[in-house]
Coordinates of C-alpha atoms in Angstrom, one line a residue:
M289 CA 3.7 3.3 -24.1
T290 CA 5.5 2.6 -20.5
L291 CA 3.3 1.0 -17.8
A292 CA 3.5 0.8 -14.0
L293 CA 1.1 -1.3 -11.8
L294 CA 0.3 0.1 -8.4
F295 CA -1.1 -1.9 -5.4
P296 CA -3.3 -0.2 -2.9
G297 CA -2.6 0.2 1.1
Q298 CA -5.1 0.4 4.0
G299 CA -7.9 2.3 3.7
S300 CA -9.2 1.0 0.3
Q301 CA -10.8 -2.1 1.9
S302 CA -14.6 -2.4 1.8
V303 CA -17.2 -5.2 2.4
G304 CA -17.6 -7.0 -1.0
M305 CA -14.1 -6.5 -2.1
G306 CA -13.1 -9.1 -4.6
A307 CA -16.7 -10.7 -4.8
E308 CA -17.1 -10.0 -8.3
L309 CA -13.5 -11.4 -9.3
A310 CA -14.4 -14.7 -7.3
D311 CA -17.6 -15.0 -9.0
A312 CA -16.4 -14.5 -12.4
Y313 CA -13.1 -16.7 -12.4
A314 CA -11.9 -19.8 -10.8
S315 CA -8.3 -18.3 -10.9
A316 CA -9.5 -15.4 -8.5
R317 CA -11.1 -18.0 -6.1
D318 CA -7.9 -20.0 -6.0
V319 CA -5.9 -16.9 -4.9
F320 CA -8.7 -16.4 -2.2
A321 CA -8.3 -20.2 -1.3
E322 CA -4.5 -20.0 -0.8
V323 CA -4.8 -17.0 1.4
D324 CA -7.4 -18.6 3.5
E325 CA -5.3 -21.6 3.8
A326 CA -2.1 -19.7 4.6
L327 CA -3.6 -17.9 7.3
G328 CA -6.0 -20.6 8.9
Q329 CA -9.0 -18.3 8.7
K330 CA -12.0 -17.7 6.3
L331 CA -10.9 -14.4 5.3
S332 CA -12.5 -14.5 1.9
V333 CA -16.0 -14.8 3.7
L334 CA -15.3 -11.7 5.8
M335 CA -14.1 -9.9 2.5
R336 CA -17.3 -10.8 0.9
E337 CA -20.0 -10.7 4.0
G338 CA -18.2 -8.2 6.5
P339 CA -18.9 -7.0 9.3
D340 CA -17.1 -3.7 8.4
D341 CA -15.5 -3.5 11.7
Q342 CA -13.7 -6.8 11.6
L343 CA -12.4 -6.3 8.1
T344 CA -11.2 -2.8 8.9
L345 CA -8.9 -4.3 11.8
T346 CA -5.3 -4.0 10.6
E347 CA -4.4 -7.7 10.6
N348 CA -7.4 -8.3 8.3
A349 CA -7.4 -5.4 6.2
Q350 CA -3.6 -5.9 5.0
P351 CA -3.9 -9.5 3.8
A352 CA -7.3 -8.8 2.3
L353 CA -5.9 -6.1 0.2
M354 CA -3.1 -8.1 -1.0
A355 CA -5.7 -10.9 -1.5
V356 CA -7.6 -8.8 -4.1
S357 CA -4.5 -7.4 -5.9
L358 CA -3.1 -10.8 -6.3
A359 CA -6.4 -12.1 -7.4
A360 CA -6.5 -9.7 -10.1
M361 CA -3.0 -10.3 -11.3
R362 CA -3.9 -14.2 -11.4
V363 CA -6.8 -13.6 -13.8
L364 CA -4.8 -11.3 -16.0
K365 CA -2.4 -14.0 -16.3
V366 CA -4.6 -17.1 -16.6
E367 CA -7.5 -15.8 -18.4
F368 CA -5.9 -12.9 -20.7
G369 CA -2.1 -14.2 -21.0
I370 CA -0.9 -11.0 -19.2
D371 CA 1.9 -11.4 -16.5
V372 CA 3.6 -8.6 -14.6
T373 CA 6.4 -8.3 -17.1
V374 CA 4.0 -6.1 -19.0
A375 CA 5.0 -3.4 -16.5
A376 CA 8.3 -1.5 -16.5
F377 CA 8.0 -1.1 -12.8
V378 CA 5.6 -2.1 -10.0
A379 CA 5.0 -0.2 -6.8
G380 CA 2.7 -0.4 -3.5
H381 CA 1.5 2.2 -0.9
S382 CA 2.7 0.9 2.6
L383 CA 1.3 -2.7 2.8
G384 CA 0.8 -2.6 -0.9
E385 CA 4.7 -3.1 -1.4
Y386 CA 4.1 -6.6 -0.2
S387 CA 1.4 -7.1 -3.0
A388 CA 3.9 -5.5 -5.4
L389 CA 6.8 -7.9 -4.3
A390 CA 4.2 -10.9 -4.6
A391 CA 3.1 -9.6 -8.1
A392 CA 6.5 -9.6 -9.3
D393 CA 7.1 -13.0 -7.8
A394 CA 9.6 -11.9 -5.5
L395 CA 7.3 -13.4 -2.6
T396 CA 4.7 -16.4 -2.6
V397 CA 1.2 -15.3 -2.0
P398 CA 1.0 -17.4 1.2
D399 CA 4.2 -16.1 2.5
T400 CA 2.9 -12.6 1.8
A401 CA -0.3 -13.3 3.4
R402 CA 1.4 -14.4 6.6
L403 CA 3.9 -11.7 6.7
L404 CA 0.9 -9.0 6.3
K405 CA -1.2 -10.7 9.0
L406 CA 1.6 -10.4 11.4
R407 CA 2.5 -7.0 10.2
G408 CA -0.9 -6.1 11.2
Q409 CA -0.8 -7.6 14.6
A410 CA 2.5 -6.0 15.3
M411 CA 1.6 -2.7 14.4
Q412 CA -1.7 -3.1 16.7
R413 CA 0.5 -4.3 19.4
A414 CA 3.1 -1.4 19.2
V415 CA 1.0 1.2 20.7
G416 CA -1.7 1.3 23.3
V417 CA -5.2 2.2 22.2
G418 CA -5.9 6.0 22.1
Q419 CA -2.1 6.8 22.7
G420 CA -1.0 7.5 19.2
A421 CA -3.0 9.6 16.3
M422 CA -2.7 10.3 12.6
A423 CA -4.1 13.3 10.5
S424 CA -4.3 14.0 6.8
L425 CA -3.3 17.7 5.8
I426 CA -5.1 18.5 2.8
G427 CA -5.7 21.5 0.5
P428 CA -3.9 23.6 -2.3
K429 CA -1.6 25.0 0.3
T430 CA -0.6 21.8 1.7
D431 CA 2.9 20.3 0.7
L432 CA 5.8 18.7 2.3
A433 CA 7.2 21.9 3.6
L434 CA 4.1 22.8 5.4
A435 CA 3.5 19.4 6.6
E436 CA 7.2 19.1 8.1
A437 CA 6.6 22.6 9.9
A438 CA 3.6 21.6 11.4
A439 CA 5.1 18.3 12.4
A440 CA 8.1 20.4 14.2
V441 CA 6.1 22.3 16.2
G442 CA 4.0 19.0 17.3
S443 CA 7.0 17.0 17.8
Q444 CA 7.4 19.7 20.9
A445 CA 4.7 17.5 22.5
G446 CA 6.0 14.2 21.6
V447 CA 6.8 12.1 18.6
C448 CA 5.4 13.8 15.3
V449 CA 6.4 13.0 11.9
V450 CA 5.3 13.0 8.2
A451 CA 4.1 9.6 7.8
N452 CA 3.0 9.7 4.0
D453 CA 3.8 12.2 1.4
N454 CA 1.0 11.1 -0.8
N455 CA 0.7 14.1 -3.2
R456 CA 0.8 17.8 -3.2
G457 CA -2.4 18.6 -1.3
N458 CA -2.3 15.3 0.6
V459 CA 0.2 14.7 3.4
V460 CA -0.4 12.6 6.5
I461 CA 1.3 13.0 9.7
S462 CA 1.6 10.3 12.6
G463 CA 2.8 10.3 16.3
D464 CA 1.7 10.7 19.8
K465 CA -2.0 12.0 20.3
A466 CA -1.0 15.4 22.1
A467 CA 1.7 16.0 19.4
I468 CA -0.7 15.5 16.6
E469 CA -3.1 17.7 18.1
A470 CA -0.6 20.4 18.3
A471 CA 0.7 19.8 14.8
I472 CA -3.1 20.3 13.5
A473 CA -3.5 23.5 15.1
K474 CA -0.1 24.7 13.4
A475 CA -1.3 23.3 10.2
K476 CA -4.2 25.2 10.3
E477 CA -2.7 28.4 11.1
L478 CA -0.5 27.8 7.7
G479 CA -3.5 27.5 5.6
A480 CA -4.0 23.8 5.5
R481 CA -7.3 21.8 6.4
A482 CA -6.5 19.0 9.0
I483 CA -8.6 15.8 9.3
P484 CA -7.8 13.3 12.3
L485 CA -7.9 9.8 10.9
N486 CA -10.0 6.9 12.2
V487 CA -7.0 4.7 12.4
S488 CA -6.1 2.1 15.0
A489 CA -2.4 2.9 15.4
P490 CA 0.0 5.8 14.5
F491 CA 1.7 4.0 11.4
H492 CA 4.9 5.0 9.8
C493 CA 6.5 6.9 12.7
P494 CA 9.2 6.0 15.4
L495 CA 6.2 4.7 17.7
M496 CA 6.3 1.7 15.4
Q497 CA 9.7 0.5 16.3
P498 CA 8.3 -2.7 18.4
A499 CA 6.6 -3.6 15.2
A500 CA 9.6 -3.0 13.0
D501 CA 11.5 -5.3 15.4
E502 CA 8.9 -7.7 15.1
M503 CA 8.9 -7.6 11.3
D504 CA 12.8 -7.8 11.5
R505 CA 12.7 -11.2 13.0
A506 CA 9.9 -12.5 10.7
L507 CA 11.7 -11.3 7.5
T508 CA 14.7 -12.8 8.4
S509 CA 13.4 -16.3 7.5
A510 CA 11.3 -15.1 4.5
V511 CA 12.3 -16.4 1.2
F512 CA 12.8 -13.6 -1.5
M513 CA 13.3 -14.2 -5.1
P514 CA 14.6 -11.6 -7.7
P515 CA 11.6 -9.6 -8.9
A516 CA 10.4 -10.1 -12.4
V517 CA 10.5 -6.3 -12.8
P518 CA 12.0 -3.3 -10.5
V519 CA 10.0 -2.6 -7.5
V520 CA 10.0 1.1 -6.6
V521 CA 10.2 1.3 -2.9
N522 CA 8.5 3.5 -0.2
V523 CA 11.4 4.3 1.8
T524 CA 13.7 5.4 -1.2
A525 CA 11.3 6.3 -3.9
R526 CA 13.7 4.4 -6.2
P527 CA 13.5 1.1 -8.1
E528 CA 15.2 -2.0 -6.5
T529 CA 15.7 -5.6 -7.7
A530 CA 18.2 -7.3 -5.2
P531 CA 16.3 -9.6 -3.1
E532 CA 18.7 -9.4 0.0
A533 CA 17.7 -5.6 0.1
F534 CA 13.9 -6.0 0.3
R535 CA 14.2 -7.4 4.2
R536 CA 15.9 -4.4 5.3
L537 CA 13.6 -2.0 3.2
L538 CA 10.5 -3.7 4.5
V539 CA 11.7 -3.2 8.2
E540 CA 12.7 0.3 7.5
Q541 CA 9.2 1.0 5.9
V542 CA 7.3 0.2 9.2
T543 CA 8.9 3.4 11.1
G544 CA 9.7 5.1 7.8
R545 CA 7.9 7.9 5.4
V546 CA 6.1 6.4 2.7
R547 CA 7.5 8.7 -0.1
W548 CA 4.7 8.0 -2.6
R549 CA 5.0 11.7 -4.2
E550 CA 8.5 11.1 -5.1
S551 CA 8.0 7.5 -6.1
M552 CA 5.2 8.6 -8.7
E553 CA 7.4 11.6 -9.8
W554 CA 10.3 9.3 -10.4
M555 CA 8.5 6.8 -12.4
A556 CA 6.9 9.6 -14.8
T557 CA 10.0 11.3 -15.5
E558 CA 13.2 9.1 -14.7
G559 CA 11.1 5.8 -15.5
G560 CA 9.2 7.4 -18.5
V561 CA 6.1 6.0 -17.3
T562 CA 3.1 7.1 -19.5
R563 CA 0.3 4.7 -18.1
F564 CA -0.5 4.1 -14.2
V565 CA -2.6 1.2 -13.6
E566 CA -3.8 0.4 -9.9
V567 CA -4.6 -3.2 -9.4
G568 CA -7.1 -4.3 -6.6
S569 CA -9.6 -2.8 -4.2
G570 CA -10.7 1.0 -4.9
K571 CA -9.2 3.9 -6.8
V572 CA -7.1 5.8 -4.3
L573 CA -3.9 5.4 -6.0
S574 CA -5.2 6.1 -9.6
G575 CA -6.6 9.3 -8.0
M576 CA -3.3 10.3 -6.6
A577 CA -1.6 9.8 -10.1
K578 CA -3.7 11.8 -11.8
R579 CA -2.7 14.7 -9.4
I580 CA 0.9 13.9 -9.6
A581 CA 1.5 13.0 -13.2
P582 CA -1.5 14.6 -14.9
E583 CA 0.3 14.0 -18.2
A584 CA -0.1 10.2 -17.9
E585 CA -3.0 7.8 -18.1
S586 CA -4.2 6.6 -14.9
L587 CA -6.8 3.7 -14.3
S588 CA -8.0 1.0 -12.1
L589 CA -8.4 -2.4 -12.3
N590 CA -11.5 -3.6 -9.8
T591 CA -14.0 -5.6 -11.6
P592 CA -14.2 -8.1 -14.6
A593 CA -15.1 -5.3 -17.2
D594 CA -12.0 -3.6 -15.9
L595 CA -9.6 -6.5 -16.5
E596 CA -11.2 -7.4 -19.8
A597 CA -11.0 -3.8 -21.0
F598 CA -7.2 -3.4 -19.9
A599 CA -6.6 -6.6 -21.8
A600 CA -8.0 -5.5 -24.8
S601 CA -6.3 -2.2 -24.8
L602 CA -2.7 -4.0 -24.9
R603 CA -3.8 -6.1 -27.9

């Protein structure tokens, strides 16, 4: 059995996230305390109690999701003696790539928290409220070719690109509001359903260049170590191990496409992965894994019971 650990991205947050882990394990509480101290805010209280509109803010949701993922990883190590090297690869969806790097010991938890806080703030600053938009194109006819055709029509009215190639039947576009509206109309004409997303900014498109510039400056001083296992990165959909490459790839990721479908397909075929394990809040990535690689096992680790069952399965 070859295993990959997956780390969720924005949208998987919810009030109460991580509470069960914190209540059950001191090692989880330690991670939340590290993140709180690094950020100078009681993020753990916001995660547990809300309000939801504050947790959903990009600058809070991003470090919060990382904190839950890393708390689960810490519990696996401290309580069950399972570290990241049980996996052949790690990968994370958008901000989850930072979680993957921290899980693989390429970044420290405090540094990751600070970088994600800045990333969220920079993304919010990059585009004025109401100027950008994102939409999810879904349905059996939806694939990358359909999404790119719709985006090409939208780009006649402004910036419009494929932001997330999640899986066949789920592709996200991003750009100027008018351009996304034009692309939605074309996508419907081509047979897809199109759902405008309730997001604060148009992520993973050229409009995010100011945020990429901010992250470029911030990542210059970040200390990267060689990861304990290869990290399959969003912008290339291939594994990377060189610390000096991660800075460049994380900057490119801000404006670049999240090539999640390709990343998963590579792990399932070339990487030989037969078990995908989502670590942290929600079950979005394990659901995608079932659609992309149905022959592989897919599961999510959200609760103490999940962690205990997973540990037992490795004995």
